[in-house]
Each structure stands twice: as structure tokens, then as C-alpha cells.
Amino acid sequence: MATPVVRQFGGARRRLIEELQAKGISDLAVLRAFDEVPRHAFVPSGVRHRAYEDAPLPIGHGQTISQPWVHARYLELLGLTGRERVLEIGTGSGFQTALLSRLAAQVFSIERIPALAQEAQAALAECGITSVVQRVGDGSLGWPEFAPYDAILVGAASPEVPRPLVEQLAIGGQLLVPIGGREEQVLVRVRRTEAGQERTSLDAMRFVPLIGTHGFED
Ligand code: SAM
């Protein structure tokens, strides 16, 4: 990813990586992805000077780019090896999409708001990332045409685990989704097994709502 945009903000990016390490992120592949993907390319120009704070930032249309630690936590939990087919629900800024493109073989991403999907596509292209398959739609329904997925990440809060997403997991695959109310949620990991599924509740989270058939009402 040797485009000029990657070379900017190098010092700030390294300080963010040290902060993530201090907060418990130790997966070297994940930390390397944070070094290779310029977060400042995925935020509006008005907040670009804050791009390497470990904080969520507004990206317009009432949405946010998630806190870097949250992205790192998701990616560390998935433990990707580079061979996986991954589905992301809620492209948003496209930053996590870009991180995923460094860590998995194939990345599919769905965003509900057309303008955000377009802006994310432009940022990905600016970083030289052309391999991601994107579409606009209701991600709570998944993307059955390309299933099964080794990993599905939901970057928005849902009142319950969306059934189609579990059905679109490969056996052994895992889904990460924040479950709860509109204000506060718990990150839930669902593993698909031969016998059915296993659910584990992990960290407390605060995400914008997943709006759709298997999410919240608009
Ligand atoms: N990982 C993204 C990032 O950091 O930029 C997350 C962005 S934001 C926290 C969540 C995104 O999910 C928003 O862009 C929102 O429009 C999108 N979203 C909400 N409901 C959706 C749905 N049913 N299908 C697809 N995207 C959805």
C-alpha cells in the first residue's frame, strides 16, 4: 500500500499503536495492519487532526468511525490467518474494511447509507485497496450469494443476534455482534459448530444502531 497518503501522520500512527499495546492488544498482525492503514484517510477533513486519537469520530450522516481499540479488539478476537472469507456489516468509514483487507483473503462489506458507501469506496481506492467487494443494503440479512463466511463482523448494535448471519457462517466460523439496547450493548461471539452454535458474551460496547429487518426500526 505505497500510496502517498500512507506516509503522512507516521509519528501519530506509531503513538496510537503504542497506546493500543498498552491497552492489551498484542496480536502483531493486527498492530501491523494499523501501521499500514492510514486512519486519517477515512475521516472527514474537519476531524483529520484527531484521526490517531483512540476515540470514535463523526463521519457524517449521524454515524461514527469506531474507536481504534474497538476495531483492534474485534480483529484480535477473530485471529485471522489470511485465508478467510469475511463479511463486514456496516462499512461506515471503510477503515475496518481496509484493516480486514490486510488480514483476510476476501472481504465483503455492506453499508446501509449510500453516501457513506461511496465515500468509503473512494478512501479505499486512495489507499490502493481495490479487492473489497461492497454493496449498499440491509446487512442484517447478510449476503447469502457469497456465503459461507469464516467470520462476520457487525459494526452496529442489534437487539438480538440476526439469524441470517448465523446461517451464513461456515462450520467453525464466528460472528461478532454487539447485542443490547440503543445505548449500551455487550459484544457477543457466536461460533457455528457441527451441533449448532456456541455463544459467549465479551466486552461492554457502545455502538450506533443496526437499522434493518433483524436490527432496530428506523
Ligand atoms: N466499522 C465502521 C467504522 O468504524 O467506520 C462502523 C461505522 S458505524 C459505527 C456503523 C455503520 O453501520 C454505519 O455506517 C451505519 O450506517 C451502518 N449500518 C447500520 N445499520 C445497517 C444495516 N442494516 N446494514 C448495513 N449497514 C448498517
Short mmCIF file of C-alpha atoms and ligand atoms in Angstrom, two decimals:
data_model
loop_
_atom_site.label_atom_id
_atom_site.label_comp_id
_atom_site.label_asym_id
_atom_site.label_seq_id
_atom_site.Cartn_x
_atom_site.Cartn_y
_atom_site.Cartn_z
CA MET A 1 0.00 0.00 0.00
CA ALA A 2 2.66 2.51 -1.08
CA THR A 3 0.34 5.42 -1.95
CA PRO A 4 1.43 8.92 -0.71
CA VAL A 5 -1.43 9.12 1.82
CA VAL A 6 0.09 6.21 3.81
CA ARG A 7 3.30 8.11 4.54
CA GLN A 8 1.56 11.03 6.33
CA PHE A 9 0.98 11.16 10.14
CA GLY A 10 3.57 8.39 10.70
CA GLY A 11 4.52 9.55 14.22
CA ALA A 12 0.91 9.89 15.38
CA ARG A 13 0.14 6.46 13.96
CA ARG A 14 3.01 4.86 15.87
CA ARG A 15 1.86 6.53 19.11
CA LEU A 16 -1.65 5.11 18.57
CA ILE A 17 -0.16 1.63 18.10
CA GLU A 18 1.76 2.00 21.38
CA GLU A 19 -1.47 3.09 23.08
CA LEU A 20 -3.29 0.02 21.72
CA GLN A 21 -0.48 -2.21 23.03
CA ALA A 22 -0.71 -0.52 26.43
CA LYS A 23 -4.46 -1.28 26.40
CA GLY A 24 -3.80 -5.00 25.88
CA ILE A 25 -3.70 -5.52 22.11
CA SER A 26 -0.81 -7.88 21.40
CA ASP A 27 -1.59 -9.56 18.05
CA LEU A 28 1.29 -8.46 15.83
CA ALA A 29 -0.63 -8.93 12.58
CA VAL A 30 -3.37 -6.61 13.87
CA LEU A 31 -0.84 -3.99 15.02
CA ARG A 32 0.92 -4.20 11.64
CA ALA A 33 -2.40 -3.59 9.87
CA PHE A 34 -2.87 -0.43 11.99
CA ASP A 35 0.58 0.68 10.86
CA GLU A 36 -0.22 0.04 7.20
CA VAL A 37 -3.69 1.60 7.01
CA PRO A 38 -3.85 5.42 7.34
CA ARG A 39 -6.89 6.15 9.54
CA HIS A 40 -6.72 9.83 8.55
CA ALA A 41 -7.79 8.86 5.00
CA PHE A 42 -11.10 7.52 6.40
CA VAL A 43 -12.29 10.55 8.40
CA PRO A 44 -13.70 13.91 7.19
CA SER A 45 -11.12 16.68 6.75
CA GLY A 46 -12.55 18.64 9.71
CA VAL A 47 -11.50 15.91 12.20
CA ARG A 48 -8.37 14.67 10.39
CA HIS A 49 -6.10 16.19 13.06
CA ARG A 50 -7.79 13.84 15.58
CA ALA A 51 -7.54 10.70 13.41
CA TYR A 52 -4.96 9.00 15.65
CA GLU A 53 -6.77 9.57 18.95
CA ASP A 54 -8.14 6.34 20.41
CA ALA A 55 -11.66 7.69 20.07
CA PRO A 56 -14.71 7.40 17.81
CA LEU A 57 -15.15 10.37 15.45
CA PRO A 58 -18.12 11.70 13.45
CA ILE A 59 -18.17 10.71 9.77
CA GLY A 60 -21.42 12.47 8.82
CA HIS A 61 -24.97 11.15 8.26
CA GLY A 62 -25.30 10.68 12.06
CA GLN A 63 -22.65 7.91 12.05
CA THR A 64 -19.19 7.43 13.56
CA ILE A 65 -15.92 5.71 12.79
CA SER A 66 -15.43 3.37 15.75
CA GLN A 67 -12.71 3.77 18.37
CA PRO A 68 -9.45 2.15 17.16
CA TRP A 69 -9.31 -0.08 20.26
CA VAL A 70 -12.73 -1.49 19.32
CA HIS A 71 -11.54 -2.35 15.81
CA ALA A 72 -8.35 -3.87 17.22
CA ARG A 73 -10.32 -5.91 19.76
CA TYR A 74 -12.65 -7.29 17.05
CA LEU A 75 -9.70 -8.23 14.85
CA GLU A 76 -7.73 -9.80 17.68
CA LEU A 77 -10.74 -11.89 18.71
CA LEU A 78 -11.12 -13.18 15.15
CA GLY A 79 -7.47 -14.29 14.96
CA LEU A 80 -7.47 -14.19 11.16
CA THR A 81 -4.72 -16.14 9.34
CA GLY A 82 -5.02 -14.50 5.91
CA ARG A 83 -7.04 -17.34 4.35
CA GLU A 84 -10.55 -16.32 5.43
CA ARG A 85 -13.61 -15.04 3.62
CA VAL A 86 -15.05 -12.26 5.77
CA LEU A 87 -18.33 -10.32 5.75
CA GLU A 88 -18.49 -6.89 7.39
CA ILE A 89 -21.86 -5.32 8.23
CA GLY A 90 -21.71 -1.51 8.45
CA THR A 91 -18.87 -0.34 6.19
CA GLY A 92 -19.16 3.18 7.64
CA SER A 93 -15.87 4.99 7.00
CA GLY A 94 -14.27 1.90 5.42
CA PHE A 95 -11.37 1.91 7.92
CA GLN A 96 -12.09 -1.52 9.38
CA THR A 97 -12.76 -2.76 5.85
CA ALA A 98 -9.22 -1.67 4.96
CA LEU A 99 -7.76 -3.36 8.06
CA LEU A 100 -9.62 -6.56 7.11
CA SER A 101 -8.20 -6.41 3.59
CA ARG A 102 -4.72 -6.72 5.18
CA LEU A 103 -5.73 -9.70 7.35
CA ALA A 104 -8.12 -11.88 5.31
CA ALA A 105 -8.26 -13.35 1.81
CA GLN A 106 -11.63 -11.96 0.73
CA VAL A 107 -13.63 -9.10 2.23
CA PHE A 108 -17.30 -8.35 1.54
CA SER A 109 -18.83 -5.25 3.13
CA ILE A 110 -22.40 -3.91 3.30
CA GLU A 111 -23.44 -0.35 4.21
CA ARG A 112 -26.99 0.95 4.52
CA ILE A 113 -26.29 4.62 3.69
CA PRO A 114 -25.32 5.06 0.00
CA ALA A 115 -23.26 8.26 0.52
CA LEU A 116 -21.11 6.57 3.20
CA ALA A 117 -20.56 3.53 0.97
CA GLN A 118 -19.37 5.85 -1.81
CA GLU A 119 -17.04 7.80 0.48
CA ALA A 120 -15.61 4.56 1.88
CA GLN A 121 -15.01 3.25 -1.63
CA ALA A 122 -13.13 6.45 -2.52
CA ALA A 123 -10.97 6.24 0.64
CA LEU A 124 -10.18 2.58 -0.01
CA ALA A 125 -9.16 3.44 -3.60
CA GLU A 126 -6.98 6.31 -2.35
CA CYS A 127 -5.13 3.74 -0.22
CA GLY A 128 -4.74 1.42 -3.21
CA ILE A 129 -7.27 -1.14 -1.89
CA THR A 130 -9.37 -2.45 -4.77
CA SER A 131 -10.04 -6.04 -3.66
CA VAL A 132 -13.00 -5.37 -1.33
CA VAL A 133 -16.49 -6.22 -2.63
CA GLN A 134 -19.00 -3.62 -1.40
CA ARG A 135 -22.73 -3.12 -1.66
CA VAL A 136 -25.47 -0.88 -0.30
CA GLY A 137 -28.29 -2.65 1.53
CA ASP A 138 -29.63 -4.11 4.75
CA GLY A 139 -26.70 -6.03 6.21
CA SER A 140 -28.89 -7.63 8.89
CA LEU A 141 -29.92 -10.01 6.09
CA GLY A 142 -26.29 -10.85 5.33
CA TRP A 143 -25.10 -11.53 1.79
CA PRO A 144 -26.18 -15.11 1.01
CA GLU A 145 -24.71 -15.16 -2.53
CA PHE A 146 -21.14 -15.32 -1.17
CA ALA A 147 -21.81 -17.41 1.99
CA PRO A 148 -20.49 -19.27 3.89
CA TYR A 149 -18.15 -16.87 5.71
CA ASP A 150 -15.35 -17.74 8.13
CA ALA A 151 -16.04 -14.52 10.00
CA ILE A 152 -18.84 -11.95 10.13
CA LEU A 153 -18.36 -8.64 11.95
CA VAL A 154 -21.25 -6.36 12.78
CA GLY A 155 -20.18 -2.77 13.45
CA ALA A 156 -23.57 -1.61 14.77
CA ALA A 157 -25.75 -2.60 17.74
CA SER A 158 -28.54 -5.13 17.36
CA PRO A 159 -31.37 -6.04 19.77
CA GLU A 160 -30.75 -9.75 19.02
CA VAL A 161 -28.36 -11.93 17.05
CA PRO A 162 -29.53 -11.65 13.41
CA ARG A 163 -30.48 -15.22 12.41
CA PRO A 164 -29.43 -14.93 8.73
CA LEU A 165 -25.90 -14.04 9.82
CA VAL A 166 -25.57 -17.22 11.92
CA GLU A 167 -26.94 -19.24 9.00
CA GLN A 168 -24.33 -17.72 6.66
CA LEU A 169 -21.38 -18.77 8.87
CA ALA A 170 -19.19 -21.68 7.82
CA ILE A 171 -18.90 -24.51 10.34
CA GLY A 172 -16.18 -23.27 12.71
CA GLY A 173 -16.85 -19.69 11.62
CA GLN A 174 -17.50 -16.87 14.08
CA LEU A 175 -19.80 -13.86 14.25
CA LEU A 176 -19.08 -10.78 16.40
CA VAL A 177 -22.08 -8.57 17.12
CA PRO A 178 -22.89 -6.04 19.87
CA ILE A 179 -26.23 -7.06 21.43
CA GLY A 180 -28.40 -4.89 23.65
CA GLY A 181 -30.33 -1.62 23.61
CA ARG A 182 -29.71 1.50 21.54
CA GLU A 183 -27.41 2.99 24.20
CA GLU A 184 -25.37 0.10 25.63
CA GLN A 185 -24.52 -3.39 24.45
CA VAL A 186 -22.37 -6.44 25.12
CA LEU A 187 -20.16 -7.83 22.38
CA VAL A 188 -21.33 -11.39 21.66
CA ARG A 189 -19.30 -14.02 19.83
CA VAL A 190 -21.30 -16.76 18.08
CA ARG A 191 -19.36 -19.79 16.84
CA ARG A 192 -21.08 -22.10 14.41
CA THR A 193 -20.45 -25.75 15.25
CA GLU A 194 -21.49 -29.08 13.72
CA ALA A 195 -24.07 -29.37 16.51
CA GLY A 196 -25.44 -25.81 16.28
CA GLN A 197 -23.86 -22.71 17.80
CA GLU A 198 -21.98 -21.53 20.89
CA ARG A 199 -22.44 -18.01 22.27
CA THR A 200 -20.02 -16.10 24.50
CA SER A 201 -20.59 -12.64 25.99
CA LEU A 202 -17.48 -10.44 25.97
CA ASP A 203 -16.90 -6.69 26.48
CA ALA A 204 -19.33 -3.83 27.13
CA MET A 205 -19.71 -1.69 23.98
CA ARG A 206 -21.49 1.46 22.71
CA PHE A 207 -22.41 1.37 19.03
CA VAL A 208 -24.86 3.19 16.78
CA PRO A 209 -27.91 1.02 15.99
CA LEU A 210 -28.12 -1.61 13.27
CA ILE A 211 -31.17 -0.47 11.32
CA GLY A 212 -32.92 -3.21 9.40
CA THR A 213 -35.09 -6.32 9.27
CA HIS A 214 -33.12 -8.10 12.01
CA GLY A 215 -31.99 -4.94 13.79
CA PHE A 216 -33.77 -1.84 15.14
CA GLU A 217 -36.55 0.04 13.37
CA ASP A 218 -35.50 3.24 11.57
N1 SAM B 1 -16.57 -0.07 11.32
C1 SAM B 1 -17.24 1.11 10.85
C2 SAM B 1 -16.30 2.30 11.02
O1 SAM B 1 -15.57 2.34 12.02
O2 SAM B 1 -16.32 3.22 10.20
C3 SAM B 1 -18.51 1.31 11.68
C4 SAM B 1 -19.24 2.54 11.35
S1 SAM B 1 -20.70 2.93 12.33
C5 SAM B 1 -20.27 2.61 13.99
C6 SAM B 1 -21.86 1.67 11.87
C7 SAM B 1 -22.32 1.68 10.45
O3 SAM B 1 -23.34 0.68 10.27
C8 SAM B 1 -22.94 2.98 9.97
O4 SAM B 1 -22.28 3.43 8.83
C9 SAM B 1 -24.39 2.61 9.64
O5 SAM B 1 -24.93 3.34 8.57
C10 SAM B 1 -24.24 1.14 9.31
N2 SAM B 1 -25.48 0.36 9.39
C11 SAM B 1 -26.48 0.46 10.29
N3 SAM B 1 -27.43 -0.46 10.01
C12 SAM B 1 -27.01 -1.14 8.92
C13 SAM B 1 -27.54 -2.22 8.16
N4 SAM B 1 -28.73 -2.80 8.45
N5 SAM B 1 -26.83 -2.68 7.11
C14 SAM B 1 -25.63 -2.12 6.77
N6 SAM B 1 -25.09 -1.11 7.47
C15 SAM B 1 -25.75 -0.63 8.53
#
